[in-house]
Every structure is written in structure tokens, then in C-alpha cells.
Short mmCIF file of C-alpha atoms in Angstrom, two decimals:
data_model
loop_
_atom_site.label_atom_id
_atom_site.label_comp_id
_atom_site.label_asym_id
_atom_site.label_seq_id
_atom_site.Cartn_x
_atom_site.Cartn_y
_atom_site.Cartn_z
CA MET A 1 -49.07 26.39 33.94
CA MET A 2 -50.46 24.12 36.68
CA PRO A 3 -48.00 21.92 38.64
CA THR A 4 -49.57 18.77 37.21
CA GLN A 5 -49.28 20.04 33.65
CA LEU A 6 -45.70 21.16 34.28
CA SER A 7 -44.80 17.72 35.59
CA ARG A 8 -46.32 16.08 32.52
CA PHE A 9 -44.50 18.53 30.25
CA ASN A 10 -41.13 17.75 31.90
CA ALA A 11 -41.75 14.02 31.70
CA LYS A 12 -42.61 14.27 28.01
CA LYS A 13 -39.52 16.38 27.33
CA LYS A 14 -37.29 13.86 29.06
CA TYR A 15 -38.89 11.06 27.08
CA ASN A 16 -38.28 12.91 23.78
CA ASP A 17 -34.67 13.63 24.78
CA PHE A 18 -34.22 9.93 25.55
CA LYS A 19 -35.60 8.97 22.13
CA VAL A 20 -33.19 11.35 20.37
CA LEU A 21 -30.26 9.99 22.36
CA THR A 22 -31.27 6.42 21.55
CA ARG A 23 -31.41 7.19 17.83
CA GLN A 24 -27.97 8.79 17.96
CA LEU A 25 -26.51 5.77 19.72
CA TRP A 26 -28.01 3.45 17.11
CA LEU A 27 -26.55 5.63 14.34
CA VAL A 28 -23.09 5.51 15.93
CA LEU A 29 -23.38 1.73 16.27
CA ILE A 30 -24.35 1.27 12.62
CA ILE A 31 -21.49 3.49 11.40
CA SER A 32 -19.05 1.62 13.63
CA VAL A 33 -20.14 -1.74 12.24
CA CYS A 34 -19.92 -0.52 8.63
CA TYR A 35 -16.49 1.06 8.93
CA LEU A 36 -14.75 -0.90 11.65
CA ASN A 37 -15.51 -4.33 10.22
CA PRO A 38 -13.34 -3.75 7.12
CA ILE A 39 -10.63 -2.28 9.33
CA HIS A 40 -10.86 -5.25 11.67
CA ALA A 41 -10.69 -7.66 8.72
CA TYR A 42 -7.68 -5.80 7.35
CA ALA A 43 -5.97 -5.94 10.76
CA VAL A 44 -6.70 -9.66 11.14
CA ASN A 45 -5.27 -10.26 7.68
CA GLU A 46 -2.12 -8.31 8.54
CA ILE A 47 -1.73 -10.26 11.80
CA SER A 48 -2.16 -13.49 9.88
CA ASN A 49 0.49 -12.38 7.39
CA ASP A 50 2.85 -11.42 10.22
CA THR A 51 2.28 -14.82 11.84
CA SER A 52 3.07 -16.64 8.61
CA ARG A 53 6.20 -14.51 8.14
CA LEU A 54 7.29 -15.28 11.70
CA SER A 55 6.74 -18.99 11.05
CA ARG A 56 8.91 -18.87 7.95
CA GLN A 57 11.62 -16.94 9.78
CA THR A 58 11.58 -19.56 12.54
CA GLN A 59 12.03 -22.31 9.95
CA VAL A 60 14.95 -20.46 8.39
CA MET A 61 16.63 -19.95 11.76
CA GLN A 62 16.17 -23.63 12.60
CA ARG A 63 17.71 -24.59 9.27
CA ALA A 64 20.70 -22.35 10.02
CA LYS A 65 21.16 -23.99 13.45
CA ASP A 66 21.03 -27.46 11.88
CA MET A 67 23.68 -26.46 9.35
CA LYS A 68 25.89 -25.02 12.10
CA ASN A 69 25.60 -28.22 14.18
CA SER A 70 26.43 -30.29 11.14
CA ILE A 71 29.53 -28.22 10.42
CA ASP A 72 30.67 -28.36 14.09
CA GLY A 73 30.40 -32.14 13.99
CA ASP A 74 32.39 -32.32 10.80
CA LYS A 75 35.27 -30.42 12.38
CA ASN A 76 36.25 -33.66 14.21
CA ASN A 77 36.47 -35.52 10.94
CA ASN A 78 39.30 -34.46 8.61
CA ALA A 79 37.80 -36.32 5.69
CA SER A 80 34.56 -34.45 6.12
CA MET A 81 36.44 -31.16 6.30
CA ARG A 82 38.16 -31.88 3.00
CA LYS A 83 34.78 -32.70 1.48
CA ILE A 84 33.30 -29.43 2.72
CA SER A 85 36.19 -27.45 1.26
CA GLN A 86 35.35 -28.85 -2.17
CA ILE A 87 31.87 -27.38 -2.19
CA SER A 88 31.57 -24.88 -5.03
CA THR A 89 31.39 -21.16 -4.35
CA SER A 90 28.10 -20.89 -6.26
CA THR A 91 26.44 -23.46 -3.99
CA ALA A 92 27.60 -21.57 -0.90
CA THR A 93 26.29 -18.33 -2.36
CA GLU A 94 22.86 -19.85 -2.99
CA ARG A 95 22.75 -21.17 0.58
CA ASN A 96 23.65 -17.78 2.07
CA TYR A 97 21.09 -16.03 -0.13
CA GLU A 98 18.42 -18.46 1.02
CA LEU A 99 19.21 -17.81 4.67
CA LYS A 100 19.46 -14.03 4.43
CA THR A 101 16.44 -13.40 2.20
CA PRO A 102 13.29 -15.25 3.28
CA VAL A 103 10.69 -15.10 0.54
CA ARG A 104 7.99 -12.63 1.58
CA ASP A 105 4.35 -12.67 0.58
CA LEU A 106 3.62 -11.83 -3.05
CA LYS A 107 0.43 -10.09 -2.10
CA PRO A 108 -0.60 -6.45 -2.48
CA PRO A 109 -0.44 -3.90 -1.08
CA PHE A 110 3.33 -4.08 -1.54
CA PRO A 111 5.71 -2.12 0.70
CA ASP A 112 6.14 1.60 0.22
CA GLY A 113 9.47 3.28 -0.46
CA LEU A 114 12.77 2.43 -2.12
CA ASN A 115 12.99 -1.18 -0.82
CA GLY A 116 16.76 -1.34 -0.68
CA GLY A 117 17.31 0.63 -3.88
CA ARG A 118 18.38 4.24 -4.23
CA LEU A 119 17.30 7.33 -6.13
CA VAL A 120 19.56 9.25 -8.50
CA THR A 121 18.36 12.77 -9.36
CA LEU A 122 19.11 14.07 -12.84
CA PRO A 123 18.74 17.88 -12.92
CA PRO A 124 17.30 19.65 -15.99
CA SER A 125 20.79 20.80 -16.98
CA GLU A 126 21.53 17.21 -18.00
CA HIS A 127 18.48 16.59 -20.19
CA TYR A 128 15.77 19.22 -20.75
CA ASN A 129 18.29 22.05 -21.11
CA GLN A 130 20.51 19.90 -23.34
CA ASN A 131 17.65 18.88 -25.63
CA THR A 132 18.71 19.79 -29.18
CA ASN A 133 15.76 18.03 -30.77
CA PRO A 134 12.70 19.98 -31.97
CA SER A 135 11.10 19.19 -28.60
CA GLY A 136 13.78 21.25 -26.81
CA ASN A 137 11.53 24.23 -26.15
CA SER A 138 11.04 25.18 -22.50
CA PHE A 139 7.65 26.68 -23.27
CA ILE A 140 6.41 23.35 -24.64
CA LEU A 141 8.23 21.15 -22.11
CA PRO A 142 9.10 23.02 -18.88
CA PRO A 143 12.37 21.68 -17.39
CA ARG A 144 12.11 19.53 -14.27
CA ASP A 145 14.16 17.01 -12.27
CA ILE A 146 14.00 13.37 -13.33
CA LYS A 147 14.70 10.67 -10.75
CA VAL A 148 16.03 7.19 -11.45
CA TRP A 149 15.40 4.26 -9.10
CA VAL A 150 18.37 1.89 -9.07
CA PRO A 151 17.78 -1.56 -7.48
CA ALA A 152 20.10 -2.85 -4.77
CA GLU A 153 21.53 -5.47 -7.14
CA TYR A 154 22.93 -2.71 -9.38
CA ASP A 155 25.58 -1.73 -6.82
CA LYS A 156 26.26 -5.29 -5.66
CA HIS A 157 27.07 -6.52 -9.18
CA PRO A 158 29.12 -3.79 -10.92
CA ASP A 159 29.62 -5.81 -14.12
CA MET A 160 25.96 -6.59 -14.72
CA LYS A 161 23.61 -4.75 -17.09
CA PHE A 162 19.93 -4.04 -16.45
CA PRO A 163 16.80 -3.44 -18.56
CA VAL A 164 15.03 -0.11 -18.13
CA LEU A 165 11.43 0.81 -17.33
CA TYR A 166 10.36 4.38 -18.17
CA CYS A 167 7.51 5.48 -15.93
CA HIS A 168 5.03 8.30 -16.63
CA ASP A 169 3.77 10.23 -13.58
CA GLY A 170 6.93 9.04 -11.89
CA GLN A 171 6.23 11.06 -8.74
CA ASN A 172 3.29 8.72 -8.03
CA ALA A 173 5.07 5.42 -8.64
CA VAL A 174 7.37 4.59 -5.72
CA GLN A 175 6.82 6.69 -2.59
CA ASP A 176 3.50 7.53 -0.94
CA SER A 177 4.92 10.82 0.31
CA SER A 178 5.41 12.21 -3.20
CA SER A 179 2.14 11.03 -4.73
CA TRP A 180 -0.65 13.54 -5.34
CA THR A 181 -3.27 11.28 -3.68
CA GLY A 182 -1.09 10.24 -0.75
CA TYR A 183 -0.74 6.69 -2.11
CA SER A 184 1.80 5.46 -4.66
CA TRP A 185 1.76 2.46 -7.00
CA ARG A 186 4.32 0.76 -4.68
CA LEU A 187 6.32 -0.02 -7.81
CA ALA A 188 9.68 -0.68 -6.13
CA GLY A 189 8.03 -2.89 -3.51
CA ALA A 190 6.35 -5.01 -6.17
CA LEU A 191 9.54 -5.34 -8.24
CA THR A 192 11.62 -6.50 -5.24
CA ARG A 193 8.99 -9.10 -4.25
CA LEU A 194 8.86 -10.44 -7.82
CA ALA A 195 12.67 -10.56 -7.92
CA GLU A 196 12.80 -12.55 -4.68
CA ARG A 197 10.84 -15.29 -6.41
CA GLN A 198 12.95 -15.03 -9.58
CA LEU A 199 9.83 -14.13 -11.56
CA LEU A 200 11.57 -11.38 -13.55
CA GLN A 201 13.26 -12.40 -16.78
CA THR A 202 15.71 -9.50 -16.78
CA ASN A 203 19.30 -10.70 -16.33
CA GLU A 204 21.28 -13.50 -14.69
CA LEU A 205 20.02 -12.45 -11.25
CA CYS A 206 16.37 -11.99 -12.25
CA ALA A 207 16.85 -8.58 -10.63
CA PRO A 208 14.48 -5.61 -10.92
CA PRO A 209 15.02 -3.22 -13.84
CA ILE A 210 16.25 0.33 -13.55
CA VAL A 211 13.20 2.61 -13.33
CA VAL A 212 13.24 6.13 -14.81
CA LEU A 213 10.64 8.18 -12.92
CA MET A 214 9.45 10.88 -15.32
CA PRO A 215 7.29 13.39 -13.42
CA CYS A 216 4.45 15.10 -15.20
CA ALA A 217 4.30 18.87 -15.45
CA GLU A 218 2.23 20.25 -12.58
CA GLU A 219 1.40 23.76 -13.77
CA ASN A 220 -1.37 24.90 -16.11
CA LEU A 221 -1.21 26.59 -19.48
CA ALA A 222 -4.20 28.87 -20.02
CA PHE A 223 -6.25 26.91 -17.45
CA VAL A 224 -5.33 23.57 -19.11
CA PRO A 225 -3.12 21.20 -17.07
CA ARG A 226 0.17 20.71 -18.89
CA ARG A 227 -0.05 17.03 -18.06
CA HIS A 228 -3.14 16.78 -20.27
CA LEU A 229 -1.14 18.36 -23.08
CA GLU A 230 2.04 16.28 -22.74
CA TYR A 231 0.16 13.00 -22.29
CA GLY A 232 -2.85 14.00 -24.41
CA ASP A 233 -3.93 13.87 -28.04
CA ILE A 234 -0.98 12.43 -30.00
CA SER A 235 -1.70 14.66 -33.00
CA GLN A 236 -0.79 17.84 -31.12
CA THR A 237 2.64 19.38 -30.60
CA PHE A 238 2.93 18.95 -26.81
CA ALA A 239 2.39 15.18 -26.88
CA GLN A 240 4.71 14.69 -29.84
CA SER A 241 7.40 16.81 -28.18
CA HIS A 242 7.15 14.75 -25.00
CA ALA A 243 7.50 11.49 -26.93
CA ASP A 244 10.50 12.82 -28.87
CA PHE A 245 12.16 14.07 -25.67
CA VAL A 246 11.87 10.65 -24.03
CA GLY A 247 12.94 8.69 -27.11
CA LEU A 248 15.65 10.96 -28.54
CA THR A 249 17.09 12.81 -25.54
CA LEU A 250 16.31 11.03 -22.26
CA LYS A 251 16.93 7.43 -23.34
CA PRO A 252 20.41 8.10 -24.79
CA LEU A 253 21.27 9.94 -21.57
CA ILE A 254 20.13 7.01 -19.39
CA ASP A 255 22.07 4.54 -21.52
CA SER A 256 25.22 6.67 -21.16
CA LYS A 257 24.98 7.14 -17.38
CA PHE A 258 23.86 3.67 -16.30
CA ARG A 259 24.69 0.06 -17.17
CA THR A 260 21.61 -0.62 -19.28
CA MET A 261 20.52 -3.12 -21.88
CA PRO A 262 19.83 -0.54 -24.60
CA GLU A 263 17.99 -2.80 -27.05
CA LYS A 264 14.28 -2.18 -27.59
CA GLU A 265 13.32 -5.62 -26.26
CA HIS A 266 14.80 -4.56 -22.91
CA THR A 267 13.23 -1.08 -22.90
CA ALA A 268 9.71 -0.73 -21.51
CA VAL A 269 7.34 2.07 -20.56
CA ILE A 270 4.40 2.20 -18.16
CA GLY A 271 1.70 4.72 -17.33
CA THR A 272 -1.78 5.16 -15.90
CA SER A 273 -4.77 7.07 -17.27
CA LEU A 274 -3.42 9.62 -19.79
CA GLY A 275 0.02 8.24 -18.91
CA GLY A 276 -1.17 4.93 -20.34
CA GLN A 277 -1.95 6.65 -23.64
CA ALA A 278 1.47 8.36 -23.57
CA SER A 279 3.11 4.96 -23.05
CA LEU A 280 1.53 3.44 -26.13
CA HIS A 281 2.35 6.63 -28.03
CA LEU A 282 6.06 5.96 -27.44
CA LEU A 283 5.72 2.54 -29.10
CA LEU A 284 4.00 4.11 -32.10
CA ARG A 285 6.29 7.12 -32.53
CA HIS A 286 9.60 5.40 -31.70
CA PRO A 287 9.14 1.67 -32.37
CA GLU A 288 12.90 1.27 -32.91
CA VAL A 289 13.55 2.40 -29.31
CA PHE A 290 10.72 0.95 -27.18
CA GLY A 291 9.58 -2.65 -27.24
CA LYS A 292 7.05 -2.89 -24.40
CA ALA A 293 4.23 -0.79 -22.97
CA ALA A 294 1.85 -1.21 -20.02
CA CYS A 295 -1.30 0.93 -20.05
CA MET A 296 -3.23 0.88 -16.77
CA SER A 297 -6.71 2.42 -16.91
CA PRO A 298 -5.68 4.19 -20.14
CA ALA A 299 -7.50 7.24 -21.47
CA PHE A 300 -7.32 6.47 -25.19
CA GLN A 301 -8.39 9.39 -27.38
CA PRO A 302 -9.53 9.42 -31.03
CA SER A 303 -6.12 10.27 -32.56
CA ILE A 304 -4.30 7.29 -31.08
CA LEU A 305 -7.19 4.99 -32.02
CA SER A 306 -7.08 6.13 -35.64
CA SER A 307 -3.29 5.88 -35.65
CA VAL A 308 -3.33 2.24 -34.53
CA ALA A 309 -6.08 1.44 -37.03
CA SER A 310 -4.12 2.95 -39.94
CA LEU A 311 -0.51 2.04 -39.15
CA PRO A 312 1.34 -0.82 -40.92
CA SER A 313 0.73 -4.12 -39.17
CA SER A 314 4.47 -4.69 -38.74
CA THR A 315 4.85 -1.68 -36.40
CA LEU A 316 3.44 -3.44 -33.33
CA LEU A 317 3.77 -7.12 -34.21
CA ASP A 318 6.98 -7.56 -32.21
CA LYS A 319 5.79 -5.46 -29.24
CA THR A 320 4.57 -6.44 -25.78
CA ILE A 321 1.37 -4.56 -24.92
CA TYR A 322 -0.51 -4.78 -21.63
CA ILE A 323 -3.87 -3.06 -20.99
CA ASP A 324 -6.12 -3.17 -17.94
CA ASN A 325 -8.88 -1.17 -16.28
CA GLY A 326 -11.38 -1.31 -13.46
CA GLY A 327 -14.88 0.14 -13.52
CA ASP A 328 -18.26 -1.51 -13.42
CA GLY A 329 -18.60 -5.17 -14.38
CA ASP A 330 -21.60 -7.36 -15.06
CA ASP A 331 -22.04 -8.29 -11.41
CA VAL A 332 -19.71 -5.87 -9.65
CA LYS A 333 -20.16 -2.10 -9.47
CA VAL A 334 -17.63 0.46 -8.29
CA ALA A 335 -18.54 1.64 -4.81
CA PHE A 336 -19.33 5.33 -4.51
CA LEU A 337 -17.13 5.64 -1.41
CA ASP A 338 -14.09 3.70 -0.23
CA PRO A 339 -12.99 5.09 3.16
CA PHE A 340 -9.45 3.75 2.71
CA ASP A 341 -8.93 6.17 -0.20
CA HIS A 342 -8.99 8.98 2.36
CA PHE A 343 -6.74 7.62 5.13
CA SER A 344 -3.59 9.05 3.56
CA LYS A 345 -1.58 11.70 5.40
CA GLU A 346 -1.48 13.92 2.32
CA HIS A 347 -4.36 14.79 0.01
CA TRP A 348 -6.86 12.79 2.04
CA TRP A 349 -9.57 14.92 0.41
CA ASN A 350 -8.99 13.38 -3.07
CA PRO A 351 -12.31 12.36 -4.70
CA GLY A 352 -11.35 8.73 -5.23
CA TYR A 353 -12.23 8.96 -8.93
CA TRP A 354 -14.77 6.13 -8.66
CA TRP A 355 -16.46 6.95 -11.98
CA LEU A 356 -13.54 7.30 -14.39
CA ASP A 357 -12.66 3.71 -15.32
CA SER A 358 -16.25 3.04 -16.38
CA GLN A 359 -16.20 6.16 -18.56
CA LEU A 360 -12.94 5.07 -20.22
CA GLN A 361 -14.20 1.59 -21.14
CA PRO A 362 -15.46 2.53 -24.67
CA GLY A 363 -12.04 3.88 -25.64
CA ILE A 364 -10.36 0.72 -24.38
CA ASP A 365 -12.83 -1.46 -26.28
CA ALA A 366 -12.11 0.53 -29.45
CA MET A 367 -8.35 0.13 -28.97
CA MET A 368 -8.64 -3.64 -28.52
CA LEU A 369 -10.76 -3.82 -31.68
CA ALA A 370 -8.11 -1.86 -33.62
CA LEU A 371 -5.35 -4.16 -32.32
CA ASP A 372 -7.40 -7.24 -33.19
CA LEU A 373 -7.95 -6.01 -36.73
CA LYS A 374 -4.18 -5.55 -37.12
CA GLY A 375 -3.43 -8.97 -35.68
CA VAL A 376 -1.44 -7.47 -32.79
CA GLN A 377 -1.08 -9.59 -29.66
CA TYR A 378 -1.80 -7.96 -26.30
CA GLU A 379 -2.82 -8.86 -22.75
CA TYR A 380 -5.98 -7.39 -21.25
CA ASN A 381 -7.18 -7.61 -17.67
CA LYS A 382 -10.55 -6.38 -16.44
CA ILE A 383 -10.61 -5.69 -12.70
CA ALA A 384 -14.31 -5.25 -12.03
CA GLY A 385 -14.97 -2.77 -9.25
CA GLY A 386 -11.53 -1.17 -9.57
CA ARG A 387 -11.25 2.57 -9.00
CA HIS A 388 -9.23 5.12 -10.97
CA ASN A 389 -6.53 6.12 -8.50
CA GLU A 390 -3.04 5.24 -7.27
CA ARG A 391 -4.26 3.03 -4.44
CA ALA A 392 -6.27 0.89 -6.86
CA TRP A 393 -3.33 0.60 -9.26
CA ALA A 394 -1.06 -0.42 -6.37
CA LEU A 395 -3.34 -3.40 -5.70
CA ARG A 396 -2.60 -4.83 -9.18
CA ILE A 397 0.80 -3.35 -10.09
CA ASP A 398 2.40 -6.82 -10.18
CA LYS A 399 0.29 -7.79 -13.23
CA PRO A 400 1.72 -5.25 -15.71
CA LEU A 401 5.22 -5.82 -14.33
CA LEU A 402 4.94 -9.55 -14.99
CA ALA A 403 3.61 -8.82 -18.48
CA LEU A 404 6.62 -6.61 -19.22
CA PHE A 405 9.40 -8.55 -17.50
CA GLY A 406 7.89 -11.81 -16.28
CA SER A 407 9.36 -15.23 -16.93
CA ALA A 408 7.52 -18.27 -18.14
CA LYS A 409 7.68 -19.90 -14.69
#
């Protein structure tokens, strides 16, 4: 090759390399804009929330200083001291509670973890292995630990009783670290925030209920997940055995070990996906035990639809029923990819389940039609664009909790 041709060849190669590099830089820039903007917006929102919290804390501290100055001034006035001593204990308690517990934002995502409560572990020897009902077969229902979340108010008020919320897929409800997608529903965080605002119509304190965290079975039976059997078609033995275990064995145990309000109007159940179907199944199979059910993104199957359509109208007339789901709406479609679904420390590879809520919509529509024909009251929320996973349910967990335990405020 001649020197001139070689020079031109090198120049052209450098030019092509420059074009490739330029395209790569533009690609990196576009990806950064697409992904960092939401992160930046999220961070700005968190900073704004922190600022507002700091402002409220400053106001509370200033109020405390003003009260202290007022009391110091009154010490020089015996008449004022006598007046202060006549203040009722209840008023002083309210004032202390106001100072120690600033009201935090009622805005998801709620905080992860136990939020001041504690977990009590009930080993299988206390329930599954003591099950004398027809469901007491370890092949049908493999024994497993059941955990109970007890709110902080339970220990502070030893004479007070509490309603109970039974939770399907309990391992996914409270702590991110135990959830199979790396995100939990943030159930305890939502309950404590609602209680701070006295939005729970539970007891004299408006405290959170006791929550029984019932984990699903994790193993398979002949390549079929046991969860799909226990929470599945209500006409088959596994689902009926699960419902009988909860209603006839587990609930009496909980009522004997904890200070509960055992009446059905104070006993609720919640679940997501197939757990939503299992929750409604408990109302149908044991209406004398359970009075409320929340079904988030429920996977209603033909047997439960036909059961609701054929049951006596009186069975569900006194029940509280909440149903919601996400999926595509008229103007909002579920995004194929949400990067935040995959930022979890565990199971970051989960698929996000973006398609499922849209697929479940016909079953939900059929259930609402069956309830309408029976004259049964229920609450339904459509969250257009919502995905079918724990992170999506955490962003609206306060809605079913208010439906089950909310006050009329």
C-alpha cells in the first residue's frame, strides 16, 4: 500500500472509531436521562419529606420549650401551682403523647420492619401438629412456623384487647428481608402510621391490630407449588383443609394465647393474588368466625365465583369485603419494565409480573357481578398501571387496612 493510501486509510479508521465512540456516548447519555431522572425525582421527594419532618420536629420542640418556660414562671406563683396540680392525668397524658410522637407522613412507601412491635413465633407443635380436625394431615398441610406481629401498644396496655388480622403469604407482609421479591407490603409500617392519626377503629387507643403472619408452603407437590393448592380452587381438598385449619385450629389458638377480640366483626383476613381468593374463601367457609376480607389483585377461579353466585344472600350481607387490582386502564398501561422492581438486595431478578393484573381482570369483574346480584356491599379500587408484586401492593396497602379497620373520620 502506498504511503498516501495508508495515510488515508488511517484517517478513515480514526474517523470511524470516533463515530462509534460518539454513538456510545449518546447512548450512555440517553440511558442516564431515562433512569436517573426518576431516581433524582425520588431523592428530591425524600429530601422534601425530610425537610417537612424536620420542620414539624422544630415546631414540637419549640412548643415544649414554651411549656417549660410557662411552668418555670408559675413556680413563683403558689396559686398557679395549685391550679397546675388540678390538671387531670388524662390531659397530661395527651400532652406527653403529642410531644413524643410527632405525626409522620401518611404516604407510601411506608417504613419497613416491625415499627416498634415484636414478633412471636409459634412452632408447628402448637398448631399444625395439634390439629385434630380433618385438615390435620401433614401430607396435605406441611407443618411450618407461624409468626404473630404484636403492636407496641399491646405491651404498654396489659388490660386492653385487640382485633386480629390474619395474613396470607405472611412472609411477604412485614419485612423486606423475608419477602420472595425483596420487597414486603410494609404492613406494620402502614398500620403504625394509621394509628398515629387515630384512623383505626380498633379499641380505645385506635391501636393497630394483632397480625397473624401465615406463611405459604414453599415446596412443590408433583411439580405443582403447594401454595397454588392451599390457596387455589376452593372445591379441592387442599384449599378446604387450609381454610379449616385457619378457622378451626389456628384462630382458637390465637384467641387463647393473646388478648384478642374474638368476635367475627373484629376478625379480618387479607391476601394478595391467590391469597386474595383464599381470604374470601374463609368468609364463605367459616362465616361465623371471619367478618372481613381484603383481596388485593385476587386470582378468582371458577369454583369461588359459582359459590358466591349460588350461596344464600345472608351469608355475606354482614361482611366487609375489599377488592382492588392494577393492570391496564383506559388511558394508563402497565409499563413493561420498572427498574425499581429490581433494586432489592434479594431476588432482584424477579420478573416484576407486569402482565398478571390485566389477566386477572375478567375474574374480578365476574366476582363483582356475582356480589351485585346477591346485593352484597363491597369496596373496589382500580389502580390503573399497577403491577402484580409486593412493591406495588406496598404502595396502596393503607387502602385495604382502612377498609377493614378504618374509622369514619
